[in-house]
CSV table of C-alpha atoms and ligand atoms in Angstrom, one decimal:
chain,number,residue,atom,x,y,z
E,81,MET,CA,14.0,-44.7,-34.8
E,82,TRP,CA,17.9,-45.0,-33.7
E,83,LEU,CA,18.8,-45.7,-30.0
E,84,PRO,CA,22.2,-45.8,-29.8
E,85,ARG,CA,23.4,-48.3,-27.2
E,86,ILE,CA,25.1,-47.1,-24.2
E,87,SER,CA,26.9,-49.1,-21.5
E,88,SER,CA,25.3,-49.8,-18.1
E,89,THR,CA,28.5,-47.3,-16.8
E,90,ALA,CA,27.9,-44.7,-18.9
E,91,VAL,CA,24.4,-44.5,-17.8
E,92,THR,CA,25.8,-44.8,-14.4
E,93,ALA,CA,28.1,-41.9,-14.8
E,94,LEU,CA,24.9,-39.6,-16.9
E,95,LEU,CA,22.8,-40.1,-13.6
E,96,LEU,CA,25.4,-38.9,-11.3
E,97,ALA,CA,25.8,-36.3,-13.3
E,98,GLN,CA,22.5,-35.0,-13.0
E,99,THR,CA,22.2,-35.9,-9.8
E,100,PHE,CA,25.4,-33.8,-9.0
E,101,LEU,CA,23.8,-30.9,-10.9
E,102,LEU,CA,20.5,-30.9,-9.5
E,103,LEU,CA,22.2,-31.1,-5.9
E,104,PHE,CA,24.3,-27.9,-7.1
E,105,LEU,CA,21.0,-26.3,-8.2
E,106,ILE,CA,18.8,-27.0,-5.0
E,107,SER,CA,21.7,-26.1,-2.8
E,108,ARG,CA,22.4,-22.8,-4.6
E,109,PRO,CA,21.0,-19.5,-2.9
E,110,GLY,CA,17.5,-19.3,-4.8
E,111,PRO,CA,18.0,-16.1,-7.1
E,112,SER,CA,16.5,-13.1,-5.0
E,113,PRO,CA,14.2,-14.2,-2.6
E,114,PRO,CA,11.0,-12.1,-2.6
E,115,ALA,CA,11.3,-8.9,-0.3
E,116,CYS,CA,8.4,-10.5,1.6
E,117,SER,CA,10.4,-13.7,3.2
E,118,GLU,CA,13.6,-12.5,3.3
E,119,GLU,CA,13.7,-12.4,7.5
E,120,ARG,CA,10.4,-11.0,8.2
E,121,VAL,CA,9.4,-12.0,11.5
E,122,HIS,CA,5.7,-13.2,11.9
E,123,VAL,CA,3.9,-13.6,15.1
E,124,LEU,CA,0.2,-14.8,15.4
E,125,VAL,CA,-0.9,-14.0,18.7
E,126,LEU,CA,-3.1,-16.5,20.0
E,127,SER,CA,-6.1,-16.2,22.5
E,128,SER,CA,-9.6,-16.2,22.2
E,129,TRP,CA,-12.3,-13.7,23.3
E,130,ARG,CA,-11.7,-11.4,26.8
E,131,SER,CA,-8.4,-13.1,27.5
E,132,GLY,CA,-6.3,-9.4,27.5
E,133,SER,CA,-5.2,-9.8,23.8
E,134,SER,CA,-5.8,-6.5,22.7
E,135,PHE,CA,-3.8,-5.1,25.4
E,136,VAL,CA,-1.3,-7.8,24.1
E,137,GLY,CA,-2.2,-7.0,20.4
E,138,GLN,CA,-1.3,-3.0,21.6
E,139,LEU,CA,2.0,-3.9,23.0
E,140,PHE,CA,2.9,-5.2,19.4
E,141,SER,CA,1.2,-2.6,17.9
E,142,GLN,CA,3.0,0.2,19.0
E,143,HIS,CA,6.8,-1.3,18.6
E,144,PRO,CA,8.1,0.9,15.7
E,145,ASP,CA,9.1,-2.9,14.2
E,146,VAL,CA,6.0,-4.2,13.5
E,147,PHE,CA,2.8,-4.2,11.0
E,148,TYR,CA,0.0,-5.2,13.5
E,149,LEU,CA,-4.0,-6.2,12.4
E,150,MET,CA,-6.5,-7.1,14.8
E,151,GLU,CA,-8.4,-10.3,14.2
E,152,PRO,CA,-8.3,-10.1,10.3
E,153,ALA,CA,-10.5,-13.1,10.3
E,154,TRP,CA,-13.2,-11.3,11.7
E,155,HIS,CA,-13.5,-10.8,7.8
E,156,VAL,CA,-13.9,-14.6,7.1
E,157,TRP,CA,-16.5,-15.0,10.1
E,158,THR,CA,-18.4,-11.5,9.3
E,159,THR,CA,-19.1,-13.3,5.5
E,160,LEU,CA,-19.6,-17.0,6.2
E,161,TRP,CA,-21.6,-16.6,9.3
E,162,ARG,CA,-23.8,-19.7,8.5
E,163,GLY,CA,-20.0,-21.7,9.1
E,164,SER,CA,-18.8,-23.4,12.0
E,165,ALA,CA,-15.5,-22.6,13.5
E,166,THR,CA,-14.6,-26.2,11.7
E,167,ALA,CA,-15.5,-25.4,8.7
E,168,LEU,CA,-13.8,-22.1,8.4
E,169,HIS,CA,-10.6,-23.0,10.2
E,170,MET,CA,-9.0,-23.2,6.6
E,171,ALA,CA,-10.4,-20.1,5.2
E,172,VAL,CA,-9.1,-18.4,8.3
E,173,ARG,CA,-5.3,-19.8,8.1
E,174,ASP,CA,-5.4,-19.6,4.3
E,175,LEU,CA,-6.1,-15.5,5.4
E,176,VAL,CA,-3.7,-15.2,7.9
E,177,ARG,CA,-1.0,-16.4,5.9
E,178,SER,CA,-1.6,-14.2,3.1
E,179,VAL,CA,-1.6,-11.4,5.6
E,180,PHE,CA,1.1,-12.6,7.2
E,181,LEU,CA,3.4,-11.9,3.6
E,182,CYS,CA,1.5,-8.5,3.3
E,183,ASP,CA,-1.0,-9.4,0.2
E,184,MET,CA,-4.1,-7.8,1.0
E,185,ASP,CA,-6.0,-8.7,-2.3
E,186,VAL,CA,-7.3,-11.8,0.2
E,187,PHE,CA,-9.7,-9.1,1.5
E,188,ASP,CA,-11.1,-9.3,-2.4
E,189,ALA,CA,-13.1,-11.9,-1.2
E,190,TYR,CA,-14.4,-10.4,2.3
E,191,MET,CA,-15.0,-6.9,1.8
E,192,PRO,CA,-16.6,-4.5,-0.9
E,193,GLN,CA,-15.1,-3.8,-4.4
E,194,ASN,CA,-15.0,-0.1,-2.9
E,195,ARG,CA,-13.1,0.4,0.0
E,196,ASN,CA,-11.0,2.7,2.2
E,197,LEU,CA,-7.6,1.9,4.7
E,198,SER,CA,-11.1,1.7,7.3
E,199,ALA,CA,-12.5,-1.3,5.7
E,200,PHE,CA,-10.2,-3.0,8.1
E,201,PHE,CA,-12.1,-4.4,11.4
E,202,LYS,CA,-11.0,-2.3,14.4
E,203,TRP,CA,-7.7,-0.3,12.2
E,204,GLU,CA,-8.0,2.3,13.8
E,205,VAL,CA,-5.7,0.6,17.0
E,206,SER,CA,-2.9,-0.9,14.4
E,207,ARG,CA,-0.1,2.1,14.6
E,208,ALA,CA,1.1,2.0,11.4
E,209,LEU,CA,-1.8,2.1,9.9
E,210,CYS,CA,-1.9,5.9,11.3
E,211,SER,CA,2.0,6.3,10.4
E,212,PRO,CA,4.0,6.8,6.9
E,213,PRO,CA,3.5,5.1,4.5
E,214,ALA,CA,-0.4,4.1,5.4
E,215,CYS,CA,-1.2,7.6,6.9
E,216,SER,CA,0.8,10.8,8.1
E,217,ALA,CA,-1.3,11.1,11.8
E,218,PHE,CA,1.7,10.0,13.7
E,219,PRO,CA,5.1,9.8,12.6
E,220,ARG,CA,6.9,6.6,12.6
E,221,GLY,CA,8.3,5.7,15.6
E,222,ALA,CA,5.8,7.9,17.9
E,223,ILE,CA,2.8,6.5,19.7
E,224,SER,CA,-0.2,6.5,17.8
E,225,LYS,CA,-3.9,7.0,19.7
E,226,GLU,CA,-6.9,5.8,18.2
E,227,ASN,CA,-9.1,8.7,17.6
E,228,ALA,CA,-6.7,11.0,16.0
E,229,CYS,CA,-6.2,8.2,13.8
E,230,ARG,CA,-9.9,7.7,12.7
E,231,THR,CA,-10.3,11.1,12.2
E,232,LEU,CA,-7.3,11.6,9.9
E,233,CYS,CA,-6.8,8.4,8.3
E,234,THR,CA,-10.3,6.8,7.6
E,235,ARG,CA,-10.0,8.1,4.0
E,236,GLN,CA,-6.7,6.3,3.1
E,237,PRO,CA,-6.9,4.7,0.3
E,238,PHE,CA,-7.0,0.5,0.6
E,239,SER,CA,-3.5,-0.3,-1.3
E,240,LEU,CA,-1.6,1.6,1.3
E,241,ALA,CA,-2.0,-1.6,4.2
E,242,GLN,CA,0.4,-3.4,1.9
E,243,GLU,CA,2.4,-0.7,0.8
E,244,ALA,CA,3.2,-0.1,4.7
E,245,CYS,CA,2.9,-4.2,5.9
E,246,ARG,CA,6.0,-4.8,3.3
E,247,SER,CA,8.4,-2.0,4.8
E,248,TYR,CA,8.4,-3.6,8.5
E,249,SER,CA,10.2,-6.7,9.7
E,250,HIS,CA,7.4,-7.8,11.5
E,251,VAL,CA,3.9,-9.0,10.4
E,252,VAL,CA,1.8,-9.2,14.1
E,253,LEU,CA,-1.3,-10.4,14.1
E,254,LYS,CA,-3.5,-11.2,16.5
E,255,GLU,CA,-6.2,-13.9,15.7
E,256,VAL,CA,-8.7,-15.3,18.2
E,257,ARG,CA,-10.5,-17.9,15.6
E,258,PHE,CA,-8.6,-20.8,16.1
E,259,PHE,CA,-9.2,-23.8,18.0
E,260,ASN,CA,-6.3,-25.8,17.4
E,261,LEU,CA,-2.9,-25.9,16.4
E,262,GLN,CA,-2.6,-28.7,13.6
E,263,VAL,CA,-4.8,-26.0,11.5
E,264,LEU,CA,-1.4,-24.2,11.6
E,265,TYR,CA,1.3,-26.6,11.1
E,266,PRO,CA,1.2,-26.1,7.3
E,267,LEU,CA,1.9,-22.3,8.4
E,268,LEU,CA,5.0,-23.4,10.5
E,269,SER,CA,6.6,-25.5,7.9
E,270,ASP,CA,5.8,-23.0,5.2
E,271,PRO,CA,9.6,-21.6,4.2
E,272,ALA,CA,8.0,-18.4,2.7
E,273,LEU,CA,6.9,-17.6,6.5
E,274,ASN,CA,9.2,-17.2,10.0
E,275,LEU,CA,6.0,-18.0,12.5
E,276,ARG,CA,6.1,-17.9,16.3
E,277,ILE,CA,2.8,-18.5,18.1
E,278,VAL,CA,2.3,-16.4,21.4
E,279,HIS,CA,-0.3,-18.5,23.0
E,280,LEU,CA,-2.3,-15.7,25.5
E,281,VAL,CA,-4.5,-17.7,28.0
E,282,ARG,CA,-6.1,-16.3,31.0
E,283,ASP,CA,-8.6,-17.9,34.0
E,284,PRO,CA,-11.6,-19.3,32.8
E,285,ARG,CA,-13.9,-17.9,35.5
E,286,ALA,CA,-12.1,-14.3,34.9
E,287,VAL,CA,-13.2,-15.2,31.3
E,288,LEU,CA,-16.8,-15.7,31.8
E,289,ARG,CA,-17.0,-12.5,34.1
E,290,SER,CA,-15.8,-10.4,31.2
E,291,ARG,CA,-17.7,-12.5,29.0
E,292,GLU,CA,-20.9,-11.3,30.5
E,293,ALA,CA,-20.7,-8.2,30.5
E,294,ALA,CA,-20.2,-8.0,26.7
E,295,ALA,CA,-22.4,-11.3,25.9
E,296,LYS,CA,-24.3,-9.1,23.4
E,297,ALA,CA,-21.3,-8.5,21.7
E,298,LEU,CA,-20.6,-11.6,20.9
E,299,ALA,CA,-23.4,-13.5,20.1
E,300,ARG,CA,-22.5,-14.1,16.1
E,301,ASP,CA,-19.1,-15.8,17.4
E,302,ASN,CA,-20.9,-17.4,20.0
E,303,GLY,CA,-23.5,-19.3,17.1
E,304,ILE,CA,-20.5,-19.9,15.0
E,305,VAL,CA,-17.8,-21.7,18.0
E,306,LEU,CA,-21.4,-23.7,18.5
E,307,GLY,CA,-21.8,-24.1,15.1
E,308,THR,CA,-25.9,-22.7,14.8
E,309,ASN,CA,-26.1,-22.3,11.2
E,310,GLY,CA,-26.1,-18.3,11.8
E,311,THR,CA,-28.1,-18.3,14.7
E,312,TRP,CA,-27.0,-15.9,17.5
E,313,VAL,CA,-26.3,-17.3,20.8
E,314,GLU,CA,-26.3,-14.6,23.2
E,315,ALA,CA,-27.4,-16.3,26.6
E,316,ASP,CA,-25.6,-19.3,27.5
E,317,PRO,CA,-26.5,-20.6,30.7
E,318,GLY,CA,-25.1,-24.0,30.1
E,319,LEU,CA,-21.6,-22.1,29.3
E,320,ARG,CA,-21.0,-24.4,26.3
E,321,VAL,CA,-19.0,-21.1,24.6
E,322,VAL,CA,-16.3,-21.3,27.7
E,323,ARG,CA,-16.2,-24.9,27.8
E,324,GLU,CA,-15.2,-25.1,24.0
E,325,VAL,CA,-12.9,-22.2,24.8
E,326,CYS,CA,-11.1,-24.3,27.4
E,327,ARG,CA,-10.7,-27.3,25.3
E,328,SER,CA,-9.2,-25.5,22.6
E,329,HIS,CA,-6.9,-24.4,25.0
E,330,VAL,CA,-6.1,-27.4,26.7
E,331,ARG,CA,-5.4,-28.9,22.5
E,332,ILE,CA,-3.1,-25.9,21.4
E,333,ALA,CA,-1.3,-26.3,24.9
E,334,GLU,CA,-0.9,-30.2,25.0
E,335,ALA,CA,0.2,-30.2,21.0
E,336,ALA,CA,2.9,-27.6,21.6
E,337,THR,CA,4.3,-28.9,24.8
E,338,LEU,CA,3.4,-33.3,24.7
E,339,LYS,CA,5.2,-34.6,21.9
E,340,PRO,CA,5.3,-31.7,19.8
E,341,PRO,CA,6.3,-32.0,15.8
E,342,PRO,CA,10.2,-30.8,15.2
E,343,PHE,CA,9.0,-27.7,13.6
E,344,LEU,CA,7.3,-26.0,16.4
E,345,ARG,CA,10.8,-26.1,18.4
E,346,GLY,CA,11.5,-22.5,19.4
E,347,ARG,CA,7.9,-21.1,17.8
E,348,TYR,CA,5.7,-21.4,20.9
E,349,ARG,CA,5.6,-19.3,23.8
E,350,LEU,CA,2.0,-19.5,26.7
E,351,VAL,CA,1.4,-16.0,28.3
E,352,ARG,CA,-0.9,-16.2,30.9
E,353,PHE,CA,-2.5,-12.4,31.3
E,354,GLU,CA,-2.2,-12.6,34.9
E,355,ASP,CA,1.5,-12.8,34.4
E,356,LEU,CA,1.0,-10.8,32.5
E,357,ALA,CA,-0.9,-7.9,34.4
E,358,ARG,CA,1.0,-8.7,37.8
E,359,GLU,CA,5.0,-8.3,36.0
E,360,PRO,CA,4.4,-6.4,32.5
E,361,LEU,CA,7.5,-5.0,31.9
E,362,ALA,CA,9.3,-7.8,32.5
E,363,GLU,CA,6.6,-10.1,30.9
E,364,ILE,CA,7.0,-7.6,27.8
E,365,ARG,CA,10.8,-8.1,27.4
E,366,ALA,CA,10.7,-12.0,27.2
E,367,LEU,CA,7.4,-11.8,25.0
E,368,TYR,CA,9.8,-9.4,22.3
E,369,ALA,CA,13.0,-11.5,23.1
E,370,PHE,CA,10.5,-14.2,21.5
E,371,THR,CA,10.4,-12.6,19.2
E,372,GLY,CA,13.4,-10.6,17.9
E,373,LEU,CA,12.1,-7.1,19.2
E,374,SER,CA,13.7,-5.2,21.2
E,375,LEU,CA,12.5,-2.7,24.0
E,376,THR,CA,13.0,0.6,23.3
E,377,PRO,CA,13.2,3.6,26.1
E,378,GLN,CA,10.2,5.4,24.4
E,379,LEU,CA,8.4,2.1,24.4
E,380,GLU,CA,9.4,0.8,28.0
E,381,ALA,CA,7.7,4.6,28.7
E,382,TRP,CA,4.5,3.8,27.6
E,383,ILE,CA,4.3,0.8,28.8
E,384,TYR,CA,4.9,1.8,32.1
E,385,ASN,CA,2.4,4.9,31.7
E,386,ILE,CA,-0.5,2.1,30.6
E,387,THR,CA,0.0,-0.2,32.9
E,388,HIS,CA,0.3,2.6,35.8
E,389,GLY,CA,-3.0,4.5,35.3
E,390,SER,CA,-0.9,7.7,34.6
E,391,GLY,CA,-0.2,9.7,31.1
E,392,PRO,CA,-2.3,10.2,28.5
E,393,GLY,CA,-2.0,6.8,27.3
E,394,ALA,CA,-3.9,5.4,30.5
E,395,ARG,CA,-7.6,5.1,29.0
E,396,ARG,CA,-8.9,1.6,30.4
E,397,GLU,CA,-11.5,1.1,27.5
E,398,ALA,CA,-7.8,0.7,25.3
E,399,PHE,CA,-6.4,-1.8,27.8
E,400,LYS,CA,-8.8,-2.7,30.2
E,401,THR,CA,-5.9,-2.7,32.8
E,402,SER,CA,-3.7,-0.8,34.2
E,403,SER,CA,-1.0,-2.4,37.0
E,404,ARG,CA,-3.0,-0.4,39.9
E,405,ASN,CA,-5.9,-2.2,39.8
E,406,ALA,CA,-4.4,-5.2,38.2
E,407,LEU,CA,-5.0,-7.9,40.6
E,408,ASN,CA,-8.5,-6.2,41.0
E,409,VAL,CA,-9.0,-6.6,37.9
E,410,SER,CA,-7.8,-10.1,37.3
E,411,GLN,CA,-9.9,-10.7,40.4
E,412,ALA,CA,-13.3,-8.9,39.7
E,413,TRP,CA,-15.1,-12.4,39.2
E,414,ARG,CA,-14.4,-13.0,42.6
E,415,HIS,CA,-16.8,-10.6,44.1
E,416,THR,CA,-19.5,-10.9,41.2
E,417,LEU,CA,-19.7,-14.7,40.2
E,418,PRO,CA,-21.8,-16.4,42.0
E,419,PHE,CA,-20.2,-19.6,43.5
E,420,THR,CA,-22.3,-22.1,41.3
E,421,LYS,CA,-21.5,-21.1,38.8
E,422,ILE,CA,-17.8,-20.6,39.8
E,423,ARG,CA,-18.6,-24.2,40.3
E,424,ARG,CA,-19.7,-25.1,36.8
E,425,VAL,CA,-17.0,-23.2,35.1
E,426,GLN,CA,-14.1,-25.3,37.1
E,427,GLU,CA,-16.2,-28.3,36.0
E,428,LEU,CA,-16.3,-27.8,32.8
E,429,CYS,CA,-12.7,-26.6,32.8
E,430,THR,CA,-10.8,-29.0,35.4
E,431,GLY,CA,-8.1,-29.6,32.5
E,432,ALA,CA,-7.8,-26.1,31.3
E,433,LEU,CA,-7.4,-24.6,35.0
E,434,GLN,CA,-5.3,-27.7,36.2
E,435,LEU,CA,-2.7,-27.4,32.5
E,436,LEU,CA,-2.8,-23.8,32.9
E,437,GLY,CA,-2.2,-23.5,36.7
E,438,TYR,CA,-5.3,-21.5,38.4
E,439,ARG,CA,-6.2,-22.9,41.7
E,440,PRO,CA,-10.2,-24.2,41.4
E,441,VAL,CA,-12.1,-22.7,45.1
E,442,TYR,CA,-14.2,-25.2,47.0
E,443,SER,CA,-16.0,-22.6,49.1
E,444,GLU,CA,-17.4,-19.3,49.5
E,445,ASP,CA,-14.7,-18.4,51.2
E,446,GLU,CA,-12.3,-19.3,49.4
E,447,GLN,CA,-13.6,-17.1,46.7
E,448,HIS,CA,-14.0,-14.2,48.7
E,449,ASP,CA,-10.1,-14.4,50.6
E,450,LEU,CA,-8.5,-12.4,48.7
E,451,THR,CA,-4.9,-13.4,50.4
E,452,LEU,CA,-5.5,-16.9,48.6
E,453,ASP,CA,-3.5,-16.7,45.1
E,454,LEU,CA,-5.3,-18.2,42.9
E,455,VAL,CA,-3.0,-18.0,40.3
E,456,LEU,CA,-0.2,-21.0,40.8
E,457,PRO,CA,3.6,-20.5,39.8
E,458,ARG,CA,3.9,-22.2,36.2
E,459,GLY,CA,5.7,-26.1,35.9
E,460,LEU,CA,9.0,-25.2,35.3
E,461,ASN,CA,8.9,-28.4,32.8
E,462,SER,CA,5.4,-28.5,31.4
E,463,PHE,CA,6.6,-25.7,28.4
E,464,SER,CA,10.0,-26.5,28.3
E,465,TRP,CA,9.7,-25.5,24.4
E,466,ALA,CA,8.4,-21.6,24.5
E,467,SER,CA,11.6,-20.9,28.1
E,468,SER,CA,14.6,-23.4,25.8
E,469,THR,CA,14.4,-19.6,23.6
E,470,ALA,CA,13.7,-17.0,26.3
E,471,SER,CA,14.0,-17.1,29.3
E,472,HIS,CA,11.2,-16.4,32.0
E,473,PRO,CA,11.1,-14.9,34.6
E,474,ARG,CA,9.7,-16.1,37.7
E,475,HIS,CA,8.2,-14.6,41.0
S,355,NAG,C1,-12.3,6.4,0.1
S,355,NAG,O1,-12.3,7.9,0.5
S,355,NAG,C2,-12.7,8.8,-0.3
S,355,NAG,C3,-11.3,10.3,-0.4
S,355,NAG,O2,-10.2,9.5,-0.6
S,355,NAG,C4,-13.5,9.3,-0.1
S,355,NAG,O3,-14.1,10.3,-1.7
S,355,NAG,C5,-14.5,7.7,-0.8
S,355,NAG,O4,-16.2,8.1,0.0
S,355,NAG,C6,-14.5,6.6,0.0
S,355,NAG,N1,-14.7,5.4,-0.2
S,355,NAG,C7,-15.1,4.9,1.0
S,355,NAG,C8,-16.0,3.2,0.8
S,355,NAG,O5,-15.3,5.0,2.5
S,356,NAG,C1,-29.2,-23.2,7.9
S,356,NAG,O1,-30.3,-22.6,7.5
S,356,NAG,C2,-30.8,-22.4,6.2
S,356,NAG,C3,-31.6,-21.1,6.0
S,356,NAG,O2,-31.8,-21.1,7.5
S,356,NAG,C4,-31.2,-23.7,5.4
S,356,NAG,O3,-32.1,-23.4,4.2
S,356,NAG,C5,-30.2,-24.9,5.8
S,356,NAG,O4,-31.0,-25.9,5.3
S,356,NAG,C6,-29.3,-25.1,7.1
S,356,NAG,N1,-28.2,-25.4,7.1
S,356,NAG,C7,-28.2,-26.9,7.9
S,356,NAG,C8,-27.2,-27.5,8.4
S,356,NAG,O5,-29.2,-26.9,9.5
S,357,NAG,C1,4.0,9.2,30.1
S,357,NAG,O1,2.8,9.7,30.9
S,357,NAG,C2,3.8,10.9,31.1
S,357,NAG,C3,2.6,11.9,32.2
S,357,NAG,O2,1.3,12.2,31.9
S,357,NAG,C4,3.8,12.5,30.0
S,357,NAG,O3,4.2,13.2,30.3
S,357,NAG,C5,4.3,11.0,28.7
S,357,NAG,O4,4.7,11.8,27.8
S,357,NAG,C6,4.3,9.7,29.3
S,357,NAG,N1,5.3,9.2,28.2
S,357,NAG,C7,4.4,8.6,27.2
S,357,NAG,C8,5.3,7.2,26.2
S,357,NAG,O5,3.4,7.8,26.8
S,358,NAG,C1,-10.2,-3.9,44.5
S,358,NAG,O1,-12.2,-3.9,44.0
S,358,NAG,C2,-13.2,-3.9,45.7
S,358,NAG,C3,-14.9,-4.2,44.8
S,358,NAG,O2,-14.1,-4.3,43.7
S,358,NAG,C4,-13.3,-3.3,46.2
S,358,NAG,O3,-13.5,-2.8,47.2
S,358,NAG,C5,-11.4,-2.4,46.5
S,358,NAG,O4,-11.1,-1.4,47.2
S,358,NAG,C6,-10.6,-2.3,44.9
S,358,NAG,N1,-9.0,-2.3,46.0
S,358,NAG,C7,-8.5,-1.4,44.8
S,358,NAG,C8,-6.7,-1.4,45.4
S,358,NAG,O5,-9.0,-0.7,43.8
């Protein structure tokens, strides 16, 4: 075979030319990006059971620009119920990524082949699944109601979820099945996603009280949290699940605030349920600003209604709080939990109380003295990553 002899200058010139061509190709705006990734914002409400995340979910779900699903990874856990939370992390992450990209085929692995819109866990709390193009129970931009939606939309074709999802600028998912932040790093640096994380926490003592009131409903999830190979755990006298939950909040908040990786900048915001219950509008405005949404007058009126216990949206069971009793709700554990148990949670969750700004009580007197405020102002410097992107009103 004949090989031409080429001078080294020619080789250099050729290499340079190729490099420039390559750089040109890379830097050129690509052929129109898929509709899904352009400008769309993906919001993960990252929380735990009984922490007010359904309420926060509703705040997003009712926004006219938002496609919302509540706990899509419920389907992963109920299908792969022998797994442990850690073993299922990757499947959960993969599902969440697909849903953010409006790819609902991912549910083929977790749902029956013949299914309607109502196959989604708690689908009726998603306003987008009750409005066009998914269903016409409520016009887009109206506040939806679960009961009416359940009646009118349950038999809509499953495929409409995908179509609906693609028609919104924001996809918001609430999930309680992540126990560290590292598992989400690939999503944070994924060029197809524009992810914001709202990390919602609540006083572990209030969480414990609320968990005890709902022990049966949490039994399967508890088993997965504790890695029991499918055994349900209803009674948890050692408070192992609460300890696990506290640890995960500390892990997540620390990963996001102490030496956070650069791709987390401006993408993480910690929210305490108690702050939200005390000053809903200010907190919600800040949350919306963080995720690029604005508070419409209609939403503001609705939020006022649901947090002031008046109007049709005020159903307790849907929102678990109203500002008239918000303080009472967030303090209910002080009336009902025995002091020995409080002391135990405080021991198991010392780090979480400290990091998140909840004051321990050291006696029964302190427990019952409601003039003693246990929600401490959050350290100004502790969560600078969040406060750099949105102002956080203080009180
Ligand atoms: C889905 O809805 C159709 C009617 O639109 C109904 O015939 C069918 O039984 C429903 N399927 C399921 C699984 O509920
Ligand atoms: C989990 O339970 C199944 C069925 O009881 C059993 O076959 C399997 O060996 C168990 N796995 C572990 C890791 O214990
Ligand atoms: C708020 O409540 C009032 C009084 O019940 C009601 O008339 C109004 O429609 C409600 N507004 C919204 C946006 O829910
Ligand atoms: C708060 O709860 C306590 C005990 O459950 C009750 O005595 C009190 O009246 C409540 N306060 C309000 C304002 O609802």
